[in-house]
mmCIF file of C-alpha atoms in Angstrom:
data_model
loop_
_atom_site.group_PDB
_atom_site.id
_atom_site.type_symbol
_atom_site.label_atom_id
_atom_site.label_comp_id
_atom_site.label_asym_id
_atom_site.label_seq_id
_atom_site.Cartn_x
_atom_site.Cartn_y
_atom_site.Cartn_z
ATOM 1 C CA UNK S 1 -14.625 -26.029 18.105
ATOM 2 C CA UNK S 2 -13.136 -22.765 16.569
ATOM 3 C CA UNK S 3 -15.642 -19.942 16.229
ATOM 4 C CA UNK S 4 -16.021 -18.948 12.434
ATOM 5 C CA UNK S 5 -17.356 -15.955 13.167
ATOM 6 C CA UNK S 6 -14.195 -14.480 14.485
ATOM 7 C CA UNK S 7 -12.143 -13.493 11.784
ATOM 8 C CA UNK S 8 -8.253 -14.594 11.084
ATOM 9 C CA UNK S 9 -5.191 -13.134 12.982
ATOM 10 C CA UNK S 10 -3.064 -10.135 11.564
ATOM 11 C CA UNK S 11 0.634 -10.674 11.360
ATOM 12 C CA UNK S 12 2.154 -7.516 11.733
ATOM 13 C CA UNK S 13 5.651 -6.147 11.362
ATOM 14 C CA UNK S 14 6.635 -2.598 12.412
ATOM 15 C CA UNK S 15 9.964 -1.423 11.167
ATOM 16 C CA UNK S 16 11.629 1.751 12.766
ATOM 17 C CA UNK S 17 14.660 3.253 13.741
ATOM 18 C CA UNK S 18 13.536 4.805 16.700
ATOM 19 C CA UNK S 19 13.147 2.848 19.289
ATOM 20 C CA UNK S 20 10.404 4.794 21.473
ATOM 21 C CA UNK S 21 8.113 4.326 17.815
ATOM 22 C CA UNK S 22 8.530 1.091 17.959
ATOM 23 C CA UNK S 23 7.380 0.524 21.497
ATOM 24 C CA UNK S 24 4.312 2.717 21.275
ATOM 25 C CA UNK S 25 3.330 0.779 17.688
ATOM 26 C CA UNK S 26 4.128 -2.748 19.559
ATOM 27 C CA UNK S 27 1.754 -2.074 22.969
ATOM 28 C CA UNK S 28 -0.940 -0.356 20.721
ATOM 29 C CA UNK S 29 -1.046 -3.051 18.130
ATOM 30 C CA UNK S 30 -0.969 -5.907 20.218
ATOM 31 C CA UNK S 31 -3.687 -4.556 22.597
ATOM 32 C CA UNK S 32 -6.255 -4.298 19.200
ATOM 33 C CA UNK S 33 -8.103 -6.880 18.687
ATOM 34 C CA UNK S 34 -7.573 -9.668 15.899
ATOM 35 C CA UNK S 35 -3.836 -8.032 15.445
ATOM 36 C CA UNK S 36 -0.512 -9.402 16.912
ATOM 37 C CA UNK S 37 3.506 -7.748 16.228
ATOM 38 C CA UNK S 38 5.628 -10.246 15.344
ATOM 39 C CA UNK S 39 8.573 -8.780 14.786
ATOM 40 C CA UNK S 40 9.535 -4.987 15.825
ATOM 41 C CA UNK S 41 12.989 -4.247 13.483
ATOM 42 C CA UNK S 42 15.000 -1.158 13.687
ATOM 43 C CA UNK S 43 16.106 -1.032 10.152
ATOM 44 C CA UNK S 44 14.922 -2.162 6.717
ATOM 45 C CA UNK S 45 18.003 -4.720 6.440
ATOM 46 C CA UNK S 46 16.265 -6.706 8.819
ATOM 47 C CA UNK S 47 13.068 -6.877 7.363
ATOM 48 C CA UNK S 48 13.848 -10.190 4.372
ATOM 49 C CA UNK S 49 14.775 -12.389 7.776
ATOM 50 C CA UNK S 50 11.427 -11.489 9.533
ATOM 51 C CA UNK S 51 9.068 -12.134 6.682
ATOM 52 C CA UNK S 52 11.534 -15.757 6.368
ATOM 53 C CA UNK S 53 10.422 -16.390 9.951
ATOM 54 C CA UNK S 54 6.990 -15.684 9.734
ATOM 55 C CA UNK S 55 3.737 -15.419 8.181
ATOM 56 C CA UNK S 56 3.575 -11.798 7.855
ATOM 57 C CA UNK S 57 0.408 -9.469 6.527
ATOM 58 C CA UNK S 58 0.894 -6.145 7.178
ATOM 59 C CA UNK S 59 4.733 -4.436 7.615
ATOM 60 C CA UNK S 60 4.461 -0.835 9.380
ATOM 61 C CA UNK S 61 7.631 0.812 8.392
ATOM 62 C CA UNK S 62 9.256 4.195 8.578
ATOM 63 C CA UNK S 63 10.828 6.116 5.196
ATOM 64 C CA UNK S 64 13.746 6.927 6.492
ATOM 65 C CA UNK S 65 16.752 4.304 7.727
ATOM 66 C CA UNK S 66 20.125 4.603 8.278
ATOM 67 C CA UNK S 67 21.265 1.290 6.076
ATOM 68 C CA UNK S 68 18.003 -0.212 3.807
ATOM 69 C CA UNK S 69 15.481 2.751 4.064
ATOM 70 C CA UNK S 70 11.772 2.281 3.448
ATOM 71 C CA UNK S 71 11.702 2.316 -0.148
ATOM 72 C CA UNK S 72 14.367 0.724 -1.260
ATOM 73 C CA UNK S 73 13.470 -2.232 1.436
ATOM 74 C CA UNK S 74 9.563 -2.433 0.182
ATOM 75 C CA UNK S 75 10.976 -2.698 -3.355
ATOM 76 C CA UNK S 76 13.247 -5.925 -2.549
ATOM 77 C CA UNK S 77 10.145 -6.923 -0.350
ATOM 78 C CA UNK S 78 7.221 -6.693 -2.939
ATOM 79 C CA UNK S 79 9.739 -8.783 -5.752
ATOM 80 C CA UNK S 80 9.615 -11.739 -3.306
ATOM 81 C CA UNK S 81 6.639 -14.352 -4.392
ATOM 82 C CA UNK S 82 3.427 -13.708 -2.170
ATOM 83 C CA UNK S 83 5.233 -10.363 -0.159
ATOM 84 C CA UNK S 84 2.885 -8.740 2.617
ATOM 85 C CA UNK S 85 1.565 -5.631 2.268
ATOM 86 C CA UNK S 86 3.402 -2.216 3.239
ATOM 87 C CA UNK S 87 2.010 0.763 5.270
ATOM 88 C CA UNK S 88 4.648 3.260 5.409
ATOM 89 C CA UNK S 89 4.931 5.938 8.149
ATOM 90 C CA UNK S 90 5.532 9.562 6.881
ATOM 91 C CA UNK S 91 5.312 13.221 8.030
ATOM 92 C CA UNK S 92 4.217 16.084 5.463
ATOM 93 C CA UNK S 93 7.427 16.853 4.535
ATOM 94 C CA UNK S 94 8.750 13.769 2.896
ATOM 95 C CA UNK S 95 5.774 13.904 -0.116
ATOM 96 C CA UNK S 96 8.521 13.049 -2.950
ATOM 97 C CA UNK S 97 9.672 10.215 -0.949
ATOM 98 C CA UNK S 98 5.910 8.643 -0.129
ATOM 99 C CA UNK S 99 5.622 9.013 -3.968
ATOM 100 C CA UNK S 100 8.691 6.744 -4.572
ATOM 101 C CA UNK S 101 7.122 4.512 -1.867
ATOM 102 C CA UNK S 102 3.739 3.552 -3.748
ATOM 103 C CA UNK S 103 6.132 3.836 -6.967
ATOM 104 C CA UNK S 104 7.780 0.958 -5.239
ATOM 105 C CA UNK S 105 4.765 -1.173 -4.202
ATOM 106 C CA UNK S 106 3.425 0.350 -0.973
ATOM 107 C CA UNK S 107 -0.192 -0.133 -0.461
ATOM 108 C CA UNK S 108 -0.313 3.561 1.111
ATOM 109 C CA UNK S 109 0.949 5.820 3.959
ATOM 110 C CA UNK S 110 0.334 6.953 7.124
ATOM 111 C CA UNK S 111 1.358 9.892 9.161
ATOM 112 C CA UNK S 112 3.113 9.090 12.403
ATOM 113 C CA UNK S 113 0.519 11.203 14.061
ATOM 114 C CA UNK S 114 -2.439 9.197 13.063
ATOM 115 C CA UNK S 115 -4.233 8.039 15.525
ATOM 116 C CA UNK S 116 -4.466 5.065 17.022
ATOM 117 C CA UNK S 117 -7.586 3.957 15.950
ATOM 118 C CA UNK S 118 -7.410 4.537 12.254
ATOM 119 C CA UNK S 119 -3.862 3.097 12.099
ATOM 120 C CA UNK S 120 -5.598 -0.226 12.784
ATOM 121 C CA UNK S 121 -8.190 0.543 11.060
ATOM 122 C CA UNK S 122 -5.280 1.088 8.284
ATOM 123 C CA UNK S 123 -3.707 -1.999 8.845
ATOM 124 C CA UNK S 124 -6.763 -3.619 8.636
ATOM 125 C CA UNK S 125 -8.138 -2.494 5.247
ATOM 126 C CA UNK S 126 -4.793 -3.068 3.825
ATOM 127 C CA UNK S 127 -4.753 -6.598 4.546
ATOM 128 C CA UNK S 128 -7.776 -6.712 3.042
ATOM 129 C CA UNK S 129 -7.002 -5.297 -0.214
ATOM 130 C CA UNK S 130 -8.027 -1.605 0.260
ATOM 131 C CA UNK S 131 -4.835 1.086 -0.468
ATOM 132 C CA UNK S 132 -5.101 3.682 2.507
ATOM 133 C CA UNK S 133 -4.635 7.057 0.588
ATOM 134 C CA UNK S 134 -6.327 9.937 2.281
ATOM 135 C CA UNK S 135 -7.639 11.558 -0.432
ATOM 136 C CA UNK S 136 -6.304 15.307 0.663
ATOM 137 C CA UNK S 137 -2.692 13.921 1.182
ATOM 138 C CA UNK S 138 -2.678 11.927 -1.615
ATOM 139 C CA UNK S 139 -4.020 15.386 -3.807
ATOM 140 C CA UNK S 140 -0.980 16.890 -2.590
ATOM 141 C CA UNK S 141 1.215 14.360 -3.470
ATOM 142 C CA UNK S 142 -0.527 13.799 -6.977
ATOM 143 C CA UNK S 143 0.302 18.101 -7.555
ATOM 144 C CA UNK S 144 3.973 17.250 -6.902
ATOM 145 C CA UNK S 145 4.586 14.531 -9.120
ATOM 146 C CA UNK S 146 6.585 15.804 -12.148
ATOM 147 C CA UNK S 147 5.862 13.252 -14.838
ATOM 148 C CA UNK S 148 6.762 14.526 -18.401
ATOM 149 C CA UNK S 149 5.498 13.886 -21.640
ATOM 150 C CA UNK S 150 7.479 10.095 -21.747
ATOM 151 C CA UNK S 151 5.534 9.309 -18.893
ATOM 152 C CA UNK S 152 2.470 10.228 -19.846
ATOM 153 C CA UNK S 153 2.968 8.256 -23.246
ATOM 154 C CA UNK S 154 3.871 5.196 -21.458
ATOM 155 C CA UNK S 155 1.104 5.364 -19.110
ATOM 156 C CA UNK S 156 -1.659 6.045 -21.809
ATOM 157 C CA UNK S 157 0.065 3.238 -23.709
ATOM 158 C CA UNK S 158 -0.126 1.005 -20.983
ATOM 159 C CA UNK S 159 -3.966 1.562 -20.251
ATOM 160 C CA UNK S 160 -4.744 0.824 -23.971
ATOM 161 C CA UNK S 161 -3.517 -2.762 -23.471
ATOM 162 C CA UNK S 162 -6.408 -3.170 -21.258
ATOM 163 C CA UNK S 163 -10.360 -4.543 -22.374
ATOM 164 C CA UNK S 164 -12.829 -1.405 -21.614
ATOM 165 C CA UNK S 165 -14.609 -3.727 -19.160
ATOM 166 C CA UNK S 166 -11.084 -4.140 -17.110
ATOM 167 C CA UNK S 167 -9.949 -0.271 -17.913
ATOM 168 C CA UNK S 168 -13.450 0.847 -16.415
ATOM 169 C CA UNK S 169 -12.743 -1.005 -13.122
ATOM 170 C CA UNK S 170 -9.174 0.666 -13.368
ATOM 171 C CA UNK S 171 -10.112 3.929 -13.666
ATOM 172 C CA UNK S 172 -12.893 3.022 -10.160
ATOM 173 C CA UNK S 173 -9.809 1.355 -8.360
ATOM 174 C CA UNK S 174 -7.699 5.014 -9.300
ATOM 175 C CA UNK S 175 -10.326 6.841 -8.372
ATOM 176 C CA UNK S 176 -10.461 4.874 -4.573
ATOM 177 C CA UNK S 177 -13.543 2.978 -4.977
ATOM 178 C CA UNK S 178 -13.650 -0.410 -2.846
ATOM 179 C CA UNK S 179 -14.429 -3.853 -4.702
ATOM 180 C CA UNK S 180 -17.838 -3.372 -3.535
ATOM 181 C CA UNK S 181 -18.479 -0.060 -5.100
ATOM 182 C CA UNK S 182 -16.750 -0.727 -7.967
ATOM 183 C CA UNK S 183 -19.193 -3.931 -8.413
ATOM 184 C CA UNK S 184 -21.982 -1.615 -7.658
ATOM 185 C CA UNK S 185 -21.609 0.998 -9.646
ATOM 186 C CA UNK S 186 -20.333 -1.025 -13.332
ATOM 187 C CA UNK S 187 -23.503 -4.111 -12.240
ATOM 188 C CA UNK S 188 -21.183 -6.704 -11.920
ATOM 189 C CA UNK S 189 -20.357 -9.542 -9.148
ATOM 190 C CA UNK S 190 -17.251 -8.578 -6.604
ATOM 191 C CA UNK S 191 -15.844 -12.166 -7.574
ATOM 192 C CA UNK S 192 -15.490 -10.259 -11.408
ATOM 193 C CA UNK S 193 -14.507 -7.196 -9.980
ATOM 194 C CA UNK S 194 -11.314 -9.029 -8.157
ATOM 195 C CA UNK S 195 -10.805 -11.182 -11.352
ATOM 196 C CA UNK S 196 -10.561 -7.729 -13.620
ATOM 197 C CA UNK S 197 -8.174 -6.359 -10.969
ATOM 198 C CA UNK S 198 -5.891 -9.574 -11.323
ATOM 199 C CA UNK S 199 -5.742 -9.087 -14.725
ATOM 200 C CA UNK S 200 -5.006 -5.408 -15.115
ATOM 201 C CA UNK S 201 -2.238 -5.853 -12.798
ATOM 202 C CA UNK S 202 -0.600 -9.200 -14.906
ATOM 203 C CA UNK S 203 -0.803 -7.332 -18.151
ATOM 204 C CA UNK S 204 0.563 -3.796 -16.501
ATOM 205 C CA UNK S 205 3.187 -5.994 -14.226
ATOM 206 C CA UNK S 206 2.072 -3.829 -11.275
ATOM 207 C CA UNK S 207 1.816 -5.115 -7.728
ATOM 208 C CA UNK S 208 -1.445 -3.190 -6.031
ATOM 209 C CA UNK S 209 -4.387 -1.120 -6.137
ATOM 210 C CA UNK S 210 -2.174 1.715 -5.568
ATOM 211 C CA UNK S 211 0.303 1.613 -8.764
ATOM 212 C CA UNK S 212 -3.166 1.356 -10.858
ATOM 213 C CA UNK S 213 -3.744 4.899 -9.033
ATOM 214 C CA UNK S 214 -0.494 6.169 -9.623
ATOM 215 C CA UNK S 215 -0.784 5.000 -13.410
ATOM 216 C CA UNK S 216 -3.913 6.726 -13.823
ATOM 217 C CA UNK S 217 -2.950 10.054 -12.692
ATOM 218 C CA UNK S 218 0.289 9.687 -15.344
ATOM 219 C CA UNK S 219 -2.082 8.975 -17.971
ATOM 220 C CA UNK S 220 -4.278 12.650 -17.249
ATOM 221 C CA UNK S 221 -7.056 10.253 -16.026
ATOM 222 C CA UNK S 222 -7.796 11.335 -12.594
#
């Protein structure tokens, strides 16, 4: 009889061009607990035949790629019906690019010298619905982003399509509350919290947590 207290296997993908990253990613993940690597890819090209192949949860990829780099590949990857979610793997000095990244759909970012231990830690929030933005990176990135009046238009004209109710928990999810604190906090059930989230991102035709964030801070709101 299966134990139900043990909780579901992670599908991971890790996609690299260096072959040394992808080793170390491959031994570490696979030795954690509750994760597995199912496919270890050198380039972003490969990525649409993995996620064909198998049931995939988490990709790990790199930015940079010598044919399909990381953004353009999590782009194609997130228009696909029920895509997994995307960590990508950064260094300080790509900021702009990381910023494409979550414009594109990633669920956050890691630096390639994170260690171990909060890279599945990462991996595992992600799957379960939590963006991984470390709040001093993510400041830095925020300072960086050029958007201009048009984009600050659009995004303050695409928050007043929402109800208050569902631009409150908006604002909570921007501001890097979990479902749990954003139930807290506005006295409300995580089963409505999830259901307001669903909504604001059909009626802003966003794909995560993290594009919410990223509309916010257009819109002067955090």
């Amino acid at each position: 009889m299966a134990d139900l207290t043990t909780p579901p296997l992670l599908r991971v993908v890790i996609v690299d061009d260096d072959p040394l990253v992808r080793t170390a990613l491959t031994m570490m993940l696979d030795g954690a607990p509750g994760l597995a690597v199912v496919a270890a890819l050198a380039d972003g090209d490969e990525l649409p035949g993995a996620v064909d192949r198998h049931r995939v949860d988490v990709v790990l990829m790199d930015i940079r790629m010598p044919r399909v780099n990381g953004i353009l590949a999590t782009r194609r990857l997130r228009a696909r019906r029920d895509p997994p979610e995307v960590i990508m793997l950064t260094t300080f000095d790509t900021d702009d690019h990381v910023v494409r990244a979550l414009r594109a759909g990633a669920s956050g970012f890691l630096l390639k010298d994170t260690p171990p231990d909060r890279i599945v830690d990462a991996i595992r929030k992600v799957a379960a619905g939590e963006p991984i933005l470390s709040p001093a990176v993510t400041r830095r990135l925020m300072e960086r982003v050029t958007t201009g009046a048009d984009a600050y238009e659009r995004a303050r004209s695409a928050l007043a399509s929402l109800s208050p109710r569902e631009r409150d928990v908006a604002l909570a999810v921007a501001q890097g509350r979990t479902n749990a604190e954003i139930a807290a906090s506005l006295g409300m059930s995580v089963a409505t919290v999830k259901a307001h989230l669903t909504h604001i991102l059909t009626k802003l035709d966003l794909s995560n947590r993290t594009q919410v964030a990223m509309l916010a801070h257009d819109a002067g709101l955090i």
